[in-house]
Coordinates of C-alpha atoms and ligand atoms in Angstrom, one line a residue:
X247 CA -29.7 9.1 11.5
X248 CA -26.0 8.3 10.8
X249 CA -25.2 5.4 8.4
X250 CA -22.3 3.8 6.9
X251 CA -22.3 1.8 3.6
X252 CA -19.5 -0.6 2.8
X253 CA -19.3 -0.2 -0.9
X254 CA -15.9 -1.8 -1.3
X255 CA -13.4 -3.6 0.8
X256 CA -15.9 -5.6 2.6
X257 CA -14.8 -9.3 2.4
X258 CA -11.9 -8.4 0.0
X259 CA -8.5 -6.7 0.5
X260 CA -8.8 -4.1 -2.4
X261 CA -11.3 -1.5 -3.5
X262 CA -11.7 0.1 -0.2
X263 CA -14.7 2.7 -0.3
X264 CA -17.1 3.7 2.4
X265 CA -20.0 6.1 2.4
X266 CA -21.0 8.0 5.5
X267 CA -24.3 9.8 5.7
X268 CA -25.8 11.9 8.4
X269 CA -29.0 13.0 6.4
X270 CA -27.4 16.4 5.9
X271 CA -24.0 15.6 4.5
X272 CA -22.6 12.6 2.7
X273 CA -19.0 11.8 2.3
X274 CA -16.6 9.1 1.3
X275 CA -13.6 7.4 2.9
X276 CA -11.2 6.0 0.3
X277 CA -12.1 5.1 -3.2
X278 CA -9.7 2.3 -4.4
X279 CA -9.4 0.1 -7.3
X280 CA -10.5 -3.5 -7.1
X281 CA -7.5 -5.6 -7.9
X282 CA -6.5 -9.2 -8.4
X283 CA -9.8 -11.0 -9.1
X284 CA -11.3 -12.0 -12.4
X285 CA -14.3 -9.7 -11.7
X286 CA -12.1 -6.8 -10.7
X287 CA -12.4 -5.0 -14.0
X288 CA -16.1 -5.5 -14.2
X289 CA -16.5 -4.1 -10.7
X290 CA -14.3 -1.1 -11.4
X291 CA -16.2 -0.2 -14.5
X292 CA -19.6 -0.4 -12.9
X293 CA -21.3 2.9 -11.9
X294 CA -20.9 3.7 -8.1
X295 CA -23.9 2.4 -6.0
X296 CA -24.3 6.0 -4.8
X297 CA -24.4 9.3 -6.8
X298 CA -21.0 10.8 -6.9
X299 CA -22.7 14.3 -7.3
X300 CA -24.3 13.9 -3.9
X301 CA -20.9 13.5 -2.1
X302 CA -19.7 16.7 -0.4
X303 CA -16.2 15.8 0.3
X304 CA -13.8 12.8 0.6
X305 CA -11.0 11.6 2.8
X306 CA -8.1 9.6 1.5
X307 CA -6.3 7.5 4.2
X308 CA -3.2 6.7 2.2
X309 CA -1.9 6.5 -1.4
X310 CA -2.1 2.8 -2.3
X311 CA -4.1 2.3 -5.4
X312 CA -6.6 0.0 -3.7
X313 CA -7.4 3.1 -1.7
X314 CA -7.2 5.8 -4.3
X315 CA -7.4 4.3 -7.8
X316 CA -11.1 5.1 -8.4
X317 CA -10.9 8.8 -7.2
X318 CA -10.5 10.1 -10.8
X319 CA -13.6 7.9 -11.9
X320 CA -15.5 9.5 -9.0
X321 CA -14.7 12.9 -10.2
X322 CA -15.4 12.0 -13.8
X323 CA -18.8 10.8 -12.6
X324 CA -19.5 14.2 -11.0
X325 CA -17.9 14.3 -7.7
X326 CA -16.6 18.0 -7.2
X327 CA -15.9 18.3 -3.5
X328 CA -12.5 18.6 -1.8
X329 CA -10.3 15.6 -1.2
X330 CA -8.5 15.7 2.2
X331 CA -5.2 13.7 3.2
X332 CA -1.9 14.3 4.6
X333 CA 0.8 16.1 2.4
X334 CA 2.9 13.1 1.5
X335 CA -0.3 11.2 0.4
X336 CA -1.3 14.1 -1.7
X337 CA 2.1 14.1 -3.6
X338 CA 2.2 10.4 -3.9
X339 CA -1.4 10.3 -5.2
X340 CA -0.6 12.6 -8.1
X341 CA 2.3 10.4 -9.2
X342 CA 0.5 7.1 -8.7
X343 CA -2.7 8.2 -10.5
X344 CA -0.7 9.6 -13.5
X345 CA 1.1 6.2 -13.6
X346 CA -2.3 4.5 -13.4
X347 CA -3.5 6.4 -16.4
X348 CA -0.5 5.6 -18.5
X349 CA -0.8 1.8 -17.8
X350 CA -4.5 2.0 -18.7
X351 CA -3.7 3.9 -21.9
X352 CA -1.2 1.2 -23.0
X353 CA -3.7 -1.5 -22.3
X354 CA -5.7 -1.7 -25.5
X355 CA -7.9 -4.5 -24.4
X356 CA -10.4 -2.0 -22.9
X357 CA -11.2 1.7 -22.8
X358 CA -9.4 3.5 -19.9
X359 CA -11.4 3.8 -16.7
X360 CA -10.7 7.6 -16.7
X361 CA -8.3 9.9 -18.5
X362 CA -5.5 12.3 -17.7
X363 CA -7.9 15.2 -17.4
X364 CA -10.0 13.5 -14.6
X365 CA -6.7 13.0 -12.7
X366 CA -5.9 16.9 -13.1
X367 CA -9.3 17.6 -11.7
X368 CA -8.8 15.2 -8.8
X369 CA -5.3 16.8 -8.1
X370 CA -6.9 20.4 -8.2
X371 CA -9.6 19.2 -5.6
X372 CA -7.0 17.6 -3.3
X373 CA -6.0 19.4 0.1
X374 CA -3.0 18.5 2.2
X375 CA -3.4 18.4 6.0
X376 CA -1.2 17.9 9.0
X377 CA -1.4 15.0 11.4
X378 CA -2.7 15.4 15.0
X379 CA -4.8 18.6 14.2
X380 CA -8.7 18.5 14.1
X381 CA -10.2 20.1 10.9
X382 CA -13.8 21.0 11.0
X383 CA -15.8 20.5 7.7
X384 CA -18.9 22.3 9.1
X385 CA -21.2 21.8 12.3
X386 CA -21.8 18.2 11.0
X387 CA -18.4 16.9 10.8
X388 CA -14.7 17.1 11.9
X389 CA -11.7 14.9 11.5
X390 CA -8.2 14.1 12.6
X391 CA -5.4 12.3 11.0
X392 CA -3.1 10.2 13.2
X393 CA -0.1 8.3 12.0
X394 CA -0.7 4.8 10.8
X395 CA 2.8 3.9 10.1
X396 CA 1.8 1.9 6.9
X397 CA 3.5 4.0 4.3
X398 CA 4.9 7.5 4.3
X399 CA 1.8 9.8 4.8
X400 CA -0.6 7.0 5.9
X401 CA -3.2 7.9 8.2
X402 CA -5.7 6.4 10.7
X403 CA -8.7 8.8 10.7
X404 CA -10.9 9.9 13.6
X405 CA -14.2 11.2 12.3
X406 CA -16.9 13.0 14.5
X407 CA -20.3 12.9 12.9
X408 CA -23.2 14.8 14.3
X409 CA -26.5 12.8 14.6
X410 CA -29.0 15.6 13.8
X411 CA -31.8 13.8 15.4
X412 CA -30.3 13.2 18.8
X413 CA -27.6 16.0 18.9
X414 CA -25.0 13.5 19.7
X415 CA -21.6 13.2 18.1
X416 CA -20.7 9.6 16.9
X417 CA -17.1 9.0 16.6
X418 CA -15.8 6.7 13.9
X419 CA -12.2 5.5 13.5
X420 CA -10.9 4.1 10.2
X421 CA -7.6 2.3 10.7
X422 CA -6.9 2.8 7.0
X423 CA -4.0 0.3 6.5
X424 CA -2.2 -0.1 9.7
X425 CA 1.8 -0.4 9.6
X426 CA 4.0 -3.2 10.5
X427 CA 6.0 -2.8 13.7
X428 CA 9.0 -2.0 13.8
X429 CA 9.1 -0.1 10.5
X430 CA 12.4 0.4 8.9
X431 CA 11.6 4.0 8.1
X432 CA 8.4 5.1 9.8
X433 CA 7.0 5.6 13.3
X434 CA 4.8 3.2 15.0
X435 CA 1.1 3.6 14.5
X436 CA -0.6 6.0 17.0
X437 CA -2.9 4.5 19.6
X438 CA -6.5 6.1 19.6
X439 CA -8.1 6.7 22.9
X440 CA -11.7 5.9 22.2
X441 CA -14.3 5.5 19.5
X442 CA -17.9 4.4 19.1
X443 CA -17.2 2.4 15.8
X444 CA -13.9 1.3 14.4
X445 CA -13.4 0.0 10.9
X446 CA -10.3 -2.0 10.8
X447 CA -8.2 -3.5 8.1
X448 CA -7.5 -7.3 8.2
X449 CA -5.1 -7.9 5.3
X450 CA -3.0 -10.1 7.6
X451 CA -5.8 -10.6 10.2
X452 CA -4.9 -14.3 10.4
X453 CA -1.2 -14.3 10.4
X454 CA 1.9 -13.5 12.4
X455 CA 4.9 -11.8 10.7
X456 CA 8.6 -12.7 10.5
X457 CA 10.7 -10.4 12.6
X458 CA 12.8 -7.6 11.3
X459 CA 16.2 -9.4 11.8
X460 CA 14.9 -12.4 10.1
X461 CA 13.7 -10.6 7.0
X462 CA 17.0 -8.9 6.7
X463 CA 18.8 -12.2 6.9
X464 CA 16.7 -13.5 4.1
X465 CA 17.5 -10.5 2.0
X466 CA 21.2 -11.0 2.6
X467 CA 21.1 -14.7 1.9
X468 CA 19.3 -14.1 -1.4
X469 CA 22.1 -11.6 -2.4
X470 CA 24.8 -14.0 -1.2
X471 CA 23.3 -16.9 -3.2
X472 CA 22.8 -14.8 -6.4
X473 CA 26.5 -13.7 -6.2
X474 CA 27.6 -17.2 -5.7
X475 CA 25.6 -18.5 -8.6
X476 CA 26.5 -15.5 -10.8
X477 CA 22.7 -15.4 -11.4
X478 CA 19.8 -12.8 -11.3
X479 CA 17.6 -11.9 -8.4
X480 CA 14.4 -10.5 -9.3
X481 CA 12.3 -8.6 -6.6
X482 CA 8.9 -7.4 -7.7
X483 CA 8.5 -4.2 -5.7
X484 CA 5.8 -1.9 -4.5
X485 CA 6.9 1.5 -5.5
X486 CA 5.9 3.3 -2.2
X487 CA 7.5 2.2 0.9
X488 CA 8.6 -1.2 0.3
X489 CA 11.1 -0.1 -2.3
X490 CA 12.5 2.6 0.1
X491 CA 12.6 0.1 3.0
X492 CA 14.7 -2.1 0.9
X493 CA 17.0 0.4 -0.4
X494 CA 17.5 1.7 3.1
X495 CA 18.5 -1.9 4.2
X496 CA 20.7 -2.5 1.2
X497 CA 22.3 0.9 2.1
X498 CA 22.9 -0.2 5.6
X499 CA 24.1 -3.8 4.4
X500 CA 26.6 -2.0 2.0
X501 CA 27.9 0.6 4.5
X502 CA 27.7 -1.0 7.7
X503 CA 27.5 -4.7 7.3
X504 CA 29.8 -5.5 4.5
X505 CA 31.8 -8.7 5.2
X506 CA 29.1 -10.4 7.3
X507 CA 28.7 -13.6 5.3
X508 CA 29.0 -11.8 2.0
X509 CA 31.9 -12.9 -0.3
X510 CA 35.0 -10.8 -0.2
X511 CA 33.2 -8.4 2.2
X512 CA 31.2 -6.4 -0.3
X513 CA 27.5 -6.7 -1.3
X514 CA 28.6 -4.2 -3.8
X515 CA 29.8 -7.1 -6.1
X516 CA 26.2 -7.3 -7.2
X517 CA 24.8 -4.5 -9.2
X518 CA 21.5 -3.3 -8.2
X519 CA 18.8 -1.8 -10.6
X520 CA 15.8 0.1 -9.5
X521 CA 13.9 -0.3 -12.6
X522 CA 10.6 1.8 -11.9
X523 CA 10.0 5.3 -12.8
X524 CA 7.3 5.4 -10.2
X525 CA 9.5 4.0 -7.4
X526 CA 12.3 6.4 -8.4
X527 CA 9.8 9.3 -8.1
X528 CA 8.5 8.0 -4.9
X529 CA 12.1 7.7 -3.3
X530 CA 12.5 11.4 -4.1
X531 CA 9.4 12.2 -2.3
X532 CA 10.4 10.1 0.6
X533 CA 13.7 11.8 0.8
X534 CA 11.8 15.2 1.2
X535 CA 9.6 14.3 4.2
X536 CA 12.2 13.2 6.8
X537 CA 10.1 14.9 9.5
X538 CA 7.7 11.9 9.3
X539 CA 10.5 9.3 9.8
X540 CA 11.1 7.3 13.0
X541 CA 13.9 8.6 15.3
X542 CA 16.7 6.2 13.9
X543 CA 16.1 7.0 10.2
X544 CA 15.7 10.7 10.9
X545 CA 19.1 10.7 12.6
X546 CA 20.7 8.8 9.8
X547 CA 19.2 10.9 7.0
X548 CA 20.9 13.9 8.6
X549 CA 24.3 12.4 7.7
X550 CA 23.8 10.0 4.8
X551 CA 22.0 9.7 1.5
X552 CA 19.9 6.9 2.9
X553 CA 18.4 5.6 -0.3
X554 CA 21.7 5.6 -2.3
X555 CA 24.7 3.5 -2.3
X556 CA 27.5 2.3 -4.6
X557 CA 26.5 0.0 -7.5
X558 CA 23.0 1.1 -7.4
X559 CA 21.5 2.4 -10.8
X560 CA 18.1 3.9 -11.0
X561 CA 16.7 3.4 -14.6
X562 CA 14.0 6.0 -15.0
X563 CA 14.0 6.0 -18.9
X564 CA 12.9 3.2 -21.0
X565 CA 16.2 3.0 -23.0
X566 CA 18.1 2.4 -19.7
X567 CA 15.8 -0.1 -18.6
X568 CA 16.3 -2.1 -21.7
X569 CA 20.0 -2.1 -21.2
X570 CA 19.8 -4.0 -18.0
X571 CA 19.3 -7.4 -20.0
X572 CA 22.7 -7.0 -21.4
X573 CA 24.5 -6.1 -18.2
X574 CA 26.8 -8.8 -16.6
X575 CA 25.6 -11.1 -13.8
X576 CA 25.3 -11.3 -11.0
X577 CA 22.6 -8.6 -10.8
X578 CA 19.6 -7.7 -8.7
X579 CA 16.5 -6.1 -10.3
X580 CA 13.9 -4.3 -8.4
X581 CA 10.9 -3.4 -10.5
X582 CA 7.2 -3.0 -10.5
X583 CA 4.5 -3.8 -10.3
X584 CA 4.6 -5.5 -6.8
X585 CA 2.2 -8.2 -7.8
X586 CA 3.4 -8.4 -11.4
X587 CA 0.2 -7.3 -12.8
X588 CA 2.0 -4.9 -15.2
X589 CA 5.1 -2.7 -15.5
X590 CA 8.6 -3.4 -16.3
X591 CA 8.9 -6.4 -14.0
X592 CA 7.1 -8.5 -16.6
X593 CA 9.9 -8.1 -19.0
X594 CA 12.5 -9.4 -16.5
X595 CA 10.2 -12.3 -15.5
X596 CA 9.7 -13.2 -19.1
X597 CA 13.4 -13.3 -19.5
X598 CA 14.7 -14.9 -16.2
X599 CA 11.8 -17.2 -15.0
X600 CA 13.0 -20.2 -16.8
X601 CA 16.5 -20.5 -15.2
X602 CA 16.4 -22.4 -11.9
X603 CA 19.6 -20.6 -10.9
X604 CA 17.8 -17.2 -10.7
X605 CA 16.0 -16.3 -7.6
X606 CA 12.7 -14.2 -7.3
X607 CA 12.3 -12.7 -3.8
X608 CA 8.7 -11.8 -2.9
X609 CA 8.4 -9.1 -0.4
X610 CA 4.7 -8.3 -0.2
X611 CA 1.2 -9.7 -0.4
X612 CA 0.3 -11.4 -3.8
X613 CA -3.4 -11.2 -4.4
X614 CA -5.2 -14.3 -5.8
X615 CA -4.9 -14.9 -9.6
X616 CA -2.2 -12.3 -10.0
X617 CA 0.9 -13.4 -11.9
X618 CA 2.9 -12.9 -8.8
X619 CA 0.5 -15.4 -6.9
X620 CA 0.9 -17.8 -9.7
X621 CA 4.8 -17.6 -9.9
X622 CA 4.9 -17.9 -6.0
X623 CA 2.7 -21.0 -6.2
X624 CA 4.8 -22.5 -8.8
X625 CA 2.4 -22.6 -11.6
X626 CA 4.0 -23.9 -14.7
X627 CA 4.0 -22.5 -17.2
X628 CA 2.8 -19.0 -16.5
X629 CA 1.5 -16.5 -19.2
X630 CA 3.3 -13.2 -19.7
X631 CA 2.2 -10.8 -22.5
X632 CA 0.0 -13.7 -23.6
X633 CA 3.0 -16.1 -24.1
X634 CA 3.7 -19.3 -22.1
X635 CA 6.8 -18.9 -20.0
X636 CA 8.5 -21.7 -18.2
X637 CA 8.4 -21.0 -14.4
X638 CA 11.5 -22.7 -13.0
X639 CA 13.0 -19.8 -11.0
X640 CA 13.7 -20.4 -7.3
X641 CA 11.0 -18.9 -5.3
X642 CA 11.7 -17.2 -2.0
X643 CA 9.5 -15.0 0.2
X644 CA 9.7 -12.6 3.0
X645 CA 6.5 -11.7 5.0
X646 CA 8.2 -9.4 7.2
X647 CA 8.5 -6.7 4.7
X648 CA 4.8 -6.3 4.6
X649 CA 3.7 -2.8 5.3
X650 CA 0.7 -4.3 7.1
X651 CA 0.2 -5.0 10.8
X652 CA -0.2 -8.6 11.7
X653 CA -2.9 -10.2 13.8
X654 CA -1.0 -9.6 17.1
X655 CA -0.4 -5.9 16.2
X656 CA -4.0 -5.2 15.0
X657 CA -5.4 -6.8 18.3
X658 CA -2.8 -4.6 20.2
X659 CA -4.0 -1.5 18.4
X660 CA -7.6 -2.2 19.0
X661 CA -7.2 -3.1 22.7
X662 CA -6.1 0.6 23.5
X663 CA -9.4 2.0 22.0
X664 CA -12.0 2.5 24.8
X665 CA -15.9 2.4 24.7
X666 CA -16.1 0.8 21.4
X667 CA -19.6 -0.5 20.6
X668 CA -18.8 -2.4 17.4
X669 CA -15.8 -3.2 15.2
X670 CA -16.1 -3.7 11.6
X671 CA -13.5 -5.7 10.1
X672 CA -12.7 -4.9 6.4
X673 CA -9.9 -5.0 3.8
X674 CA -9.0 -8.7 4.1
X675 CA -9.7 -12.0 2.3
X676 CA -12.9 -13.4 4.0
X677 CA -11.0 -15.9 5.9
X678 CA -8.5 -13.3 7.4
X679 CA -11.3 -11.0 8.2
X680 CA -13.4 -13.6 10.0
X681 CA -10.3 -14.8 11.8
X682 CA -9.7 -11.3 13.1
X683 CA -13.3 -10.8 14.0
X684 CA -13.2 -14.0 16.1
X685 CA -10.1 -13.1 17.9
X686 CA -11.5 -9.7 18.7
X687 CA -14.7 -11.3 20.1
X688 CA -12.6 -13.9 22.0
X689 CA -9.9 -11.7 23.4
X690 CA -11.2 -8.2 23.6
X691 CA -14.9 -9.1 24.2
X692 CA -16.2 -6.4 21.7
X693 CA -18.8 -7.1 19.1
X694 CA -17.0 -7.5 15.7
X695 CA -18.5 -8.2 12.3
X696 CA -17.4 -8.7 8.7
X697 CA -19.8 -6.5 6.7
X698 CA -21.1 -7.6 3.5
X699 CA -20.4 -5.8 0.1
X700 CA -22.9 -2.7 -0.2
X701 CA -24.3 -3.3 3.3
X702 CA -25.7 -0.3 5.0
X703 CA -25.5 -0.1 8.9
X704 CA -27.1 2.4 11.0
X705 CA -24.9 3.9 13.7
X706 CA -26.2 5.3 17.0
Ligands
LIG1740 ZN1 -2.1 0.2 1.8

């Protein structure tokens, strides 16, 4: 008998965590932090509903914290097996988890969920793997990573599980998070030929994205308006992928499109600060793995430093970060965290939110109840570092930078998979998941279901 338990990511975007069991071997796919809800902390601190010591190995689809953030806790609670992911995911995971520990250690409101030594252990258990190759764990399980096009190193995972009672192999496919198309830097997601069961994300399961050209226009316009007003443009950024996409586009705007609607022909008249140690480190890792870029980006990377351009300052150290405040305007500040739940962006928001001349440009999903969502929805005042701050800043938003596939893309990807018995729709807000499940039933005529938290389903 083969079963899957939806221990996280069912009916919610974050906290992805799935346990698969065939009676002989039990393993986990993803082990993410729950984020953005009032109960998030409580859930993260709860013991796992399964015994971590009973888990033989785990698979990590990509390095976003809502997919890897509880791995050190799993290790702390007794999991000692190997962790498999692609090579970039392995590298990103180390810097992301170390960053998470340092954020937790600075938060004195509660004990850290795990410590540096748990991250050390997780890093030691981690094994990088290639895309497109089948790896056999033992006679029970084998798996293969395909490109998910979501962030560098992200993977769709095909898993073959032996049902010892019937001798049949059941094929499961986890979409992980599926990328938006076209991606600035990455290849399009791979199509999967067949599967018995698909576990598909649905973050944007009920929406259609703006197109690439439109989003670049919005970015350019925000820069132009900031220059005209001599004001400040704040962009809360997600360290991995979104930041590099935007640097790549800024590089392109500076080097190839100067003059197009920008005063005196130069976007360079605005100073750009990348104020996130994690994003700076992630940018270095990106620069290393050019083999995973799409054709165009690969080509450009041969002749150009694609993430660097004049007037860009990377402020890795705290002292340099603090100097940004006294730098002349206009200026653009990219800082994390992407949903303003922590990090240096809070200091900039605290300082610049009250001026209606300034612009804040959101480039990604803002989970309910996060500071990012409150600013986006115009809540006034908002609370930063426990103080009220007037929220008068001009809010703009680009959906197209999302690293997630939209409804059309998810349906396109699913429509290529043959012989599917059932599709489980996960990693979305309830409404988005339901909407995608209904669209699957209506357009693809395949059974689709939004599992409940901790539900166990028998696969045959
Ligand atoms: Zn993701």
